[in-house]
Amino acid sequence: MKESFRQSMAWLHTWTGLMFGWLLFAMFLTGTAAYFQQEISRWMRPELVANADPANATQAAIDYLQARQPDAESWFITPPSARNPATEIFWQPKKVEGKPPTRRKRGDTSATLDGGGHPVTVRETRGGFFLYRFHFDLHYMPVIWARYLVGVAAMFMLVAILSGIVTHKKIFADFFMLRFGKGQRSWLDAHNVTAVFALPFYLMITYTGLVTLATQYMPWGVMANYASTERFFEELFPGRAGVPRSGVAAPLVYVSPLMAIASRTWGGAGVGSIQVTNPGDSTATITLRRSATTAIGARGESIVFAGPSGKLLDRHAQEGGALATQSVMVGLHAGRFANWGLRWLYFLSGIGGTIMVGSGLVLWTVKRRAKLPDPMQPHFGFRLVERLNIAAIVGLPAGLATYFLANRLLPIAMSDRAE
């Protein structure tokens, strides 16, 4: 402990921010860009130009799948929306008795269709989805370890925010103090202004990020009450038990009336995805899930119909305050419910957080260089931090800019273009 509680908090703020600052910078930057992931994906695939009616496009997608994948285990359809003009489809190939599933590339079991159900030839790209996944999977390491690392970094971020609030005695007055050309004072002003600019957002986004993966970081409650993690998730997100095909052929009803029924049931909310199991069989079911863009809660309701008759079979909705709270926490973090104005507010707040972390890292070196015995010959630790600052604060935005340019400039026909 230092001489006072506030000095102790200043020490804690400095070192928690520095220990994971470079990773937090990357998380903030890619997470902020991900608020426009669908727009980024659309820009990276300029072949997609027209919007289509979701109901008609979904029926056209079903017709396409009936013609080309009639024996698949399941079909998954994402209808077009205001942010994504294409219909995205994915299918689970038929299982062969006694033969293990064949490992396929995603392109072998998916397609992009226009409003009429015709395949659209688009350039291969990871698009904005890559930035969204990088935000918490980090791409370059096993997913499970990346998420643990991200969780530790988020916890350090929460400590840094709270200790920073204690440290700054004039936290709101500092919001109006931004002086340029003053060296260390200018970096401190930049750090303070961006820290106060969206302080409630930083607290919300950090805490809800931890809640999103809470069962991974703190699994003991699940372990104490359930025989397995799979059993826990089965109870948390109940679904219909898989029914084997009967072998009796039966055509599917038209999906448009079912989408209208689901929308009325959800108070006018749109359908976000459709799953068809056992297509073409008398046991087929059609599951419609509410779009995540229509409510803060990320865990949308679902409604299940019999495929051949359209009879209502089941409805699933959030049950219990705990699940509803967790759903809202995830929804607040992802921001999929946000309209354009709120989405831009999310984006600008994220940019503020990125600058806050970056300016804090630079401030560490600026403050300590002046205190070195020989500022022109700094010790190894100082040189390491200084170079890591350059790599993260300059290198990552430069890498993102290159990623955007490469997606439009690389030859469309090159192999493994998305990679």
Coordinates of C-alpha atoms in Angstrom, one line a residue:
M1 CA 0.0 0.0 0.0
K2 CA 1.1 3.6 -0.7
E3 CA 0.9 6.5 1.7
S4 CA -2.9 6.9 1.0
F5 CA -5.8 5.0 -0.4
R6 CA -5.9 7.2 -3.5
Q7 CA -2.2 6.7 -4.2
S8 CA -2.7 3.0 -3.9
M9 CA -5.5 3.2 -6.4
A10 CA -3.3 5.2 -8.8
W11 CA -0.6 2.5 -8.6
L12 CA -3.2 -0.2 -9.2
H13 CA -4.7 1.7 -12.1
T14 CA -1.3 2.1 -13.7
W15 CA -0.2 -1.5 -13.5
T16 CA -3.6 -3.2 -14.3
G17 CA -3.9 -1.0 -17.3
L18 CA -0.3 -1.7 -18.5
M19 CA -0.3 -5.5 -17.9
F20 CA -3.1 -6.1 -20.5
G21 CA -3.2 -2.8 -22.2
W22 CA -2.1 -4.0 -25.7
L23 CA -4.6 -6.8 -25.7
L24 CA -7.3 -4.5 -24.4
F25 CA -6.5 -2.1 -27.2
A26 CA -7.0 -4.9 -29.8
M27 CA -10.2 -6.0 -28.1
F28 CA -11.6 -2.5 -28.1
L29 CA -10.6 -1.7 -31.7
T30 CA -11.9 -4.9 -33.3
G31 CA -15.0 -5.0 -31.0
T32 CA -15.8 -1.4 -32.0
A33 CA -15.5 -2.3 -35.7
A34 CA -17.8 -5.3 -35.2
Y35 CA -20.7 -3.0 -34.4
F36 CA -20.8 -2.5 -38.2
Q37 CA -19.8 -6.1 -39.1
Q38 CA -22.6 -6.6 -41.5
E39 CA -22.0 -3.3 -43.3
I40 CA -18.3 -4.2 -43.5
S41 CA -19.1 -7.6 -45.0
R42 CA -21.4 -6.0 -47.5
W43 CA -18.7 -3.5 -48.5
M44 CA -16.3 -6.4 -48.9
R45 CA -18.8 -8.2 -51.2
P46 CA -19.9 -5.4 -53.6
E47 CA -21.7 -8.0 -55.7
L48 CA -24.6 -7.9 -53.2
V49 CA -26.7 -4.9 -54.2
A50 CA -30.4 -5.5 -53.8
N51 CA -32.8 -6.0 -50.9
A52 CA -35.5 -8.6 -51.0
D53 CA -38.7 -9.4 -49.2
P54 CA -37.7 -11.8 -46.3
A55 CA -40.7 -14.1 -46.7
N56 CA -40.4 -14.5 -50.4
A57 CA -36.6 -14.9 -50.2
T58 CA -37.0 -17.6 -47.5
Q59 CA -39.4 -19.5 -49.6
A60 CA -37.1 -19.2 -52.6
A61 CA -34.2 -20.5 -50.4
I62 CA -36.3 -23.5 -49.4
D63 CA -37.1 -24.3 -53.0
Y64 CA -33.4 -24.1 -53.8
L65 CA -32.6 -26.5 -51.0
Q66 CA -35.4 -28.9 -51.9
A67 CA -33.9 -29.2 -55.4
R68 CA -30.3 -29.6 -54.3
Q69 CA -30.2 -31.0 -50.7
P70 CA -33.5 -32.9 -50.3
D71 CA -31.9 -35.5 -48.0
A72 CA -30.0 -33.2 -45.7
E73 CA -30.4 -33.6 -41.9
S74 CA -31.2 -30.0 -41.5
W75 CA -31.4 -26.7 -43.3
F76 CA -30.6 -23.3 -41.8
I77 CA -31.7 -20.1 -43.5
T78 CA -31.0 -16.5 -42.5
P79 CA -33.4 -14.2 -44.4
P80 CA -32.3 -10.9 -45.9
S81 CA -32.6 -7.8 -43.7
A82 CA -32.0 -4.1 -44.0
R83 CA -28.3 -4.6 -43.1
N84 CA -27.7 -7.8 -45.1
P85 CA -29.3 -8.0 -48.6
A86 CA -28.5 -11.7 -49.2
T87 CA -30.1 -14.9 -48.0
E88 CA -27.5 -17.0 -46.3
I89 CA -28.1 -20.8 -46.2
F90 CA -26.3 -23.7 -44.5
W91 CA -27.2 -27.4 -44.5
Q92 CA -26.1 -30.4 -42.4
P93 CA -25.4 -33.3 -44.8
K94 CA -27.1 -36.6 -44.4
K95 CA -25.4 -39.0 -42.1
V96 CA -24.3 -42.4 -43.4
E97 CA -24.7 -45.4 -41.1
G98 CA -21.4 -46.7 -39.8
K99 CA -19.4 -43.9 -41.4
P100 CA -18.0 -41.0 -39.5
P101 CA -19.0 -37.5 -40.6
T102 CA -16.8 -36.1 -43.4
R103 CA -14.9 -33.0 -42.6
R104 CA -16.0 -30.4 -45.2
K105 CA -15.1 -26.8 -45.9
R106 CA -17.9 -24.3 -45.0
G107 CA -18.3 -23.5 -48.7
D108 CA -19.3 -27.1 -49.4
T109 CA -22.3 -26.9 -47.1
S110 CA -23.4 -23.2 -47.5
A111 CA -24.4 -20.8 -50.2
T112 CA -25.4 -17.1 -50.6
L113 CA -28.7 -16.5 -52.6
D114 CA -30.5 -13.5 -54.0
G115 CA -34.1 -12.8 -53.4
G116 CA -35.2 -15.2 -56.1
G117 CA -33.2 -18.2 -54.6
H118 CA -30.4 -18.0 -57.2
P119 CA -26.8 -18.5 -56.0
V120 CA -24.8 -15.2 -56.0
T121 CA -21.2 -15.6 -56.9
V122 CA -19.4 -13.4 -54.3
R123 CA -15.8 -13.0 -53.6
E124 CA -14.5 -15.1 -50.7
T125 CA -13.9 -13.1 -47.6
R126 CA -14.2 -13.4 -43.8
G127 CA -15.7 -9.9 -43.9
G128 CA -16.7 -8.1 -40.7
F129 CA -17.3 -11.5 -39.0
F130 CA -13.6 -11.9 -38.7
L131 CA -13.3 -8.7 -36.6
Y132 CA -16.2 -9.8 -34.4
R133 CA -14.6 -13.2 -33.7
F134 CA -11.2 -11.7 -33.2
H135 CA -12.6 -9.5 -30.5
F136 CA -12.9 -12.5 -28.2
D137 CA -11.3 -15.5 -30.0
L138 CA -8.0 -13.7 -31.0
H139 CA -7.8 -16.0 -34.1
Y140 CA -4.1 -17.0 -33.6
M141 CA -4.5 -19.4 -30.6
P142 CA -6.9 -22.1 -29.5
V143 CA -10.3 -20.6 -28.8
I144 CA -10.6 -21.9 -25.2
W145 CA -7.3 -20.3 -24.2
A146 CA -8.1 -17.1 -26.0
R147 CA -11.4 -16.7 -24.1
Y148 CA -9.7 -17.3 -20.8
L149 CA -7.1 -14.7 -21.7
V150 CA -9.8 -12.2 -22.8
G151 CA -11.6 -12.8 -19.6
V152 CA -8.6 -12.0 -17.5
A153 CA -8.0 -8.9 -19.5
A154 CA -11.6 -7.8 -19.1
M155 CA -11.3 -8.3 -15.3
F156 CA -8.1 -6.2 -15.3
M157 CA -10.0 -3.6 -17.3
L158 CA -12.8 -3.4 -14.8
V159 CA -10.2 -2.9 -12.0
A160 CA -8.5 -0.2 -14.0
I161 CA -11.8 1.6 -14.6
L162 CA -12.8 1.5 -10.9
S163 CA -9.4 2.5 -9.6
G164 CA -9.2 5.3 -12.2
I165 CA -12.5 6.7 -10.9
V166 CA -11.0 6.8 -7.4
T167 CA -7.7 8.3 -8.6
H168 CA -9.1 11.3 -10.5
K169 CA -10.3 13.9 -8.0
K170 CA -11.5 16.3 -10.7
I171 CA -12.9 13.6 -13.1
F172 CA -15.6 15.8 -14.6
A173 CA -13.6 19.0 -14.7
D174 CA -10.9 17.1 -16.6
F175 CA -13.4 16.4 -19.3
F176 CA -13.2 20.0 -20.5
M177 CA -9.4 20.2 -20.3
L178 CA -7.7 19.2 -23.6
R179 CA -4.4 21.0 -24.2
F180 CA -2.3 20.4 -27.3
G181 CA 1.4 20.6 -27.6
K182 CA 2.1 20.3 -23.9
G183 CA 3.9 16.9 -23.9
Q184 CA 2.9 14.7 -20.9
R185 CA 0.1 17.1 -20.0
S186 CA -1.5 16.6 -23.5
W187 CA -1.4 12.8 -23.2
L188 CA -2.9 13.0 -19.7
D189 CA -5.7 15.3 -21.0
A190 CA -6.4 12.9 -23.9
H191 CA -6.6 10.0 -21.5
N192 CA -8.9 11.8 -19.1
V193 CA -11.2 13.3 -21.7
T194 CA -11.8 9.9 -23.5
A195 CA -12.1 8.2 -20.1
V196 CA -14.9 10.5 -18.9
F197 CA -16.4 10.7 -22.4
A198 CA -18.3 7.4 -22.2
L199 CA -17.5 6.2 -18.6
P200 CA -20.9 4.4 -18.2
F201 CA -20.4 2.7 -21.5
Y202 CA -17.0 1.4 -20.5
L203 CA -18.4 0.0 -17.2
M204 CA -21.3 -1.6 -19.0
I205 CA -19.3 -3.1 -21.9
T206 CA -16.6 -4.5 -19.6
Y207 CA -19.0 -6.1 -17.1
T208 CA -21.4 -7.5 -19.7
G209 CA -18.4 -8.9 -21.6
L210 CA -17.5 -10.9 -18.5
V211 CA -21.2 -12.0 -18.0
T212 CA -21.3 -13.3 -21.6
L213 CA -18.9 -16.1 -20.8
A214 CA -19.6 -16.4 -17.1
T215 CA -20.3 -20.1 -17.1
Q216 CA -16.8 -20.7 -18.6
Y217 CA -15.0 -18.4 -16.1
M218 CA -17.0 -19.6 -13.1
P219 CA -18.3 -23.1 -13.8
W220 CA -18.6 -24.2 -10.2
G221 CA -22.4 -23.5 -9.9
V222 CA -23.0 -25.7 -12.9
M223 CA -20.7 -28.4 -11.7
A224 CA -22.5 -28.5 -8.3
N225 CA -26.0 -28.9 -9.8
Y226 CA -25.7 -30.7 -13.1
A227 CA -24.1 -34.0 -14.1
S228 CA -22.5 -32.4 -17.2
T229 CA -22.3 -29.1 -18.9
E230 CA -24.3 -30.5 -21.8
R231 CA -27.2 -31.2 -19.4
F232 CA -27.1 -27.7 -18.1
F233 CA -27.4 -26.2 -21.6
E234 CA -30.2 -28.6 -22.5
E235 CA -32.2 -27.2 -19.6
L236 CA -31.2 -23.6 -20.2
F237 CA -32.1 -23.7 -23.9
P238 CA -34.6 -26.5 -24.3
G239 CA -35.3 -27.9 -27.8
R240 CA -37.2 -30.7 -29.3
A241 CA -35.6 -34.1 -29.2
G242 CA -34.4 -35.3 -32.5
V243 CA -36.8 -37.5 -34.4
P244 CA -35.5 -40.0 -37.0
R245 CA -36.9 -39.9 -40.5
S246 CA -40.0 -42.0 -41.0
G247 CA -39.2 -42.7 -44.7
V248 CA -42.6 -41.3 -45.7
A249 CA -42.2 -38.4 -48.1
A250 CA -44.2 -35.3 -47.4
P251 CA -43.8 -31.8 -48.9
L252 CA -43.3 -28.7 -46.7
V253 CA -46.0 -26.1 -46.3
Y254 CA -45.3 -22.6 -47.6
V255 CA -43.2 -20.8 -45.0
S256 CA -44.6 -17.3 -45.6
P257 CA -47.8 -17.8 -43.5
L258 CA -45.7 -19.3 -40.7
M259 CA -43.4 -16.3 -40.6
A260 CA -46.5 -14.0 -40.4
I261 CA -47.9 -16.1 -37.5
A262 CA -44.5 -15.9 -35.7
S263 CA -44.3 -12.1 -36.2
R264 CA -47.8 -11.6 -34.8
T265 CA -46.9 -13.8 -31.8
W266 CA -43.8 -11.7 -31.1
G267 CA -45.7 -8.4 -31.4
G268 CA -44.5 -7.5 -34.9
A269 CA -40.8 -8.6 -34.5
G270 CA -39.2 -10.2 -37.5
V271 CA -37.8 -13.7 -38.0
G272 CA -34.1 -13.9 -37.6
S273 CA -33.5 -17.5 -38.7
I274 CA -35.3 -20.6 -39.9
Q275 CA -34.3 -24.2 -39.2
V276 CA -35.9 -27.1 -41.1
T277 CA -35.2 -30.6 -39.7
N278 CA -35.8 -33.8 -41.7
P279 CA -36.9 -31.8 -44.8
G280 CA -39.1 -33.7 -47.2
D281 CA -40.1 -36.3 -44.5
S282 CA -43.4 -36.6 -42.6
T283 CA -41.5 -35.9 -39.4
A284 CA -40.1 -32.5 -40.7
T285 CA -40.3 -29.5 -38.4
I286 CA -39.8 -25.8 -39.1
T287 CA -38.4 -23.7 -36.2
L288 CA -38.5 -19.9 -36.5
R289 CA -36.4 -17.8 -34.2
R290 CA -37.0 -14.1 -33.4
S291 CA -34.5 -11.7 -34.8
A292 CA -32.0 -10.4 -32.3
T293 CA -32.4 -6.9 -33.7
T294 CA -35.9 -6.5 -32.3
A295 CA -35.3 -6.6 -28.6
I296 CA -32.4 -5.9 -26.1
G297 CA -32.5 -9.6 -25.0
A298 CA -30.2 -11.6 -27.2
R299 CA -31.9 -14.9 -26.5
G300 CA -34.9 -14.7 -28.8
E301 CA -38.1 -16.7 -28.6
S302 CA -38.7 -19.6 -31.0
I303 CA -41.8 -21.2 -32.4
V304 CA -42.0 -24.7 -33.9
F305 CA -44.4 -25.9 -36.6
A306 CA -44.9 -29.3 -38.2
G307 CA -43.3 -29.2 -41.7
P308 CA -46.0 -31.0 -43.7
S309 CA -49.1 -29.4 -42.1
G310 CA -48.0 -26.1 -40.5
K311 CA -49.5 -27.2 -37.2
L312 CA -48.1 -25.3 -34.2
L313 CA -46.1 -27.8 -32.1
D314 CA -44.2 -25.8 -29.5
R315 CA -43.2 -22.3 -28.4
H316 CA -40.1 -21.4 -26.4
A317 CA -39.7 -18.2 -24.5
Q318 CA -37.3 -16.9 -21.8
E319 CA -38.3 -18.2 -18.4
G320 CA -37.1 -16.8 -15.1
G321 CA -35.4 -13.6 -14.1
A322 CA -31.9 -15.0 -14.2
L323 CA -32.1 -16.1 -17.8
A324 CA -33.8 -12.9 -18.8
T325 CA -31.1 -10.8 -17.1
Q326 CA -28.3 -12.8 -18.7
S327 CA -30.0 -12.4 -22.1
V328 CA -30.2 -8.6 -21.6
M329 CA -26.5 -8.5 -20.5
V330 CA -25.5 -10.3 -23.7
G331 CA -27.7 -8.1 -25.8
L332 CA -26.3 -4.9 -24.3
H333 CA -22.8 -6.0 -25.1
A334 CA -23.4 -7.1 -28.7
G335 CA -25.7 -4.1 -29.5
R336 CA -27.6 -6.0 -32.2
F337 CA -30.8 -4.3 -31.1
A338 CA -29.5 -0.8 -31.7
N339 CA -30.9 1.4 -34.4
W340 CA -28.6 3.6 -36.5
G341 CA -28.3 6.4 -34.0
L342 CA -27.6 4.2 -31.1
R343 CA -25.3 2.0 -33.2
W344 CA -23.2 5.1 -34.0
L345 CA -23.2 6.0 -30.3
Y346 CA -21.9 2.5 -29.5
F347 CA -19.2 3.0 -32.2
L348 CA -18.1 6.4 -31.1
S349 CA -17.9 5.2 -27.4
G350 CA -15.8 2.3 -28.5
I351 CA -13.5 4.6 -30.4
G352 CA -13.2 6.7 -27.2
G353 CA -12.3 3.5 -25.3
T354 CA -9.7 2.6 -27.8
I355 CA -8.1 6.0 -27.6
M356 CA -8.3 5.9 -23.8
V357 CA -6.4 2.6 -23.7
G358 CA -3.8 3.8 -26.3
S359 CA -3.2 7.1 -24.7
G360 CA -2.8 5.5 -21.3
L361 CA -0.1 3.2 -22.7
V362 CA 1.7 6.1 -24.3
L363 CA 1.4 8.2 -21.1
W364 CA 3.2 5.4 -19.1
T365 CA 6.3 5.9 -21.3
V366 CA 6.1 9.7 -21.5
K367 CA 5.9 10.0 -17.7
R368 CA 8.8 7.6 -17.0
R369 CA 11.2 8.8 -19.7
A370 CA 11.6 12.1 -17.9
K371 CA 12.5 10.3 -14.7
L372 CA 15.1 8.0 -16.2
P373 CA 18.8 8.6 -15.2
D374 CA 19.6 8.8 -18.9
P375 CA 16.5 9.4 -21.1
M376 CA 18.5 8.7 -24.2
Q377 CA 19.6 5.3 -22.9
P378 CA 16.5 3.7 -21.3
H379 CA 16.6 0.3 -19.7
F380 CA 15.3 -2.9 -21.3
G381 CA 11.8 -2.8 -19.7
F382 CA 11.2 0.7 -20.9
R383 CA 12.3 -0.1 -24.4
L384 CA 10.1 -3.1 -24.5
V385 CA 7.0 -1.2 -23.5
E386 CA 7.8 1.6 -26.0
R387 CA 8.1 -0.9 -28.9
L388 CA 5.0 -2.8 -27.9
N389 CA 3.1 0.5 -27.9
I390 CA 4.3 1.1 -31.5
A391 CA 3.4 -2.5 -32.5
A392 CA -0.1 -2.3 -31.0
I393 CA -1.2 1.3 -31.4
V394 CA 0.2 1.8 -34.9
G395 CA 0.5 -1.8 -36.1
L396 CA -3.0 -3.0 -35.5
P397 CA -4.8 -0.1 -37.2
A398 CA -2.4 -0.4 -40.1
G399 CA -3.2 -4.2 -40.3
L400 CA -6.9 -3.5 -40.3
A401 CA -6.5 -0.9 -43.1
T402 CA -4.5 -3.5 -45.1
Y403 CA -7.3 -6.1 -44.4
F404 CA -9.9 -3.7 -45.9
L405 CA -7.8 -2.9 -48.9
A406 CA -6.8 -6.6 -49.6
N407 CA -10.5 -7.6 -49.5
R408 CA -11.2 -5.3 -52.5
L409 CA -7.9 -5.6 -54.3
L410 CA -6.8 -9.3 -54.2
P411 CA -7.8 -11.3 -57.3
I412 CA -11.3 -12.7 -56.9
A413 CA -10.4 -16.1 -58.3
M414 CA -7.3 -16.8 -56.1
S415 CA -7.4 -19.9 -54.0
D416 CA -8.0 -19.6 -50.2
R417 CA -8.8 -16.0 -50.7
A418 CA -10.8 -15.7 -47.5
E419 CA -7.8 -16.8 -45.5

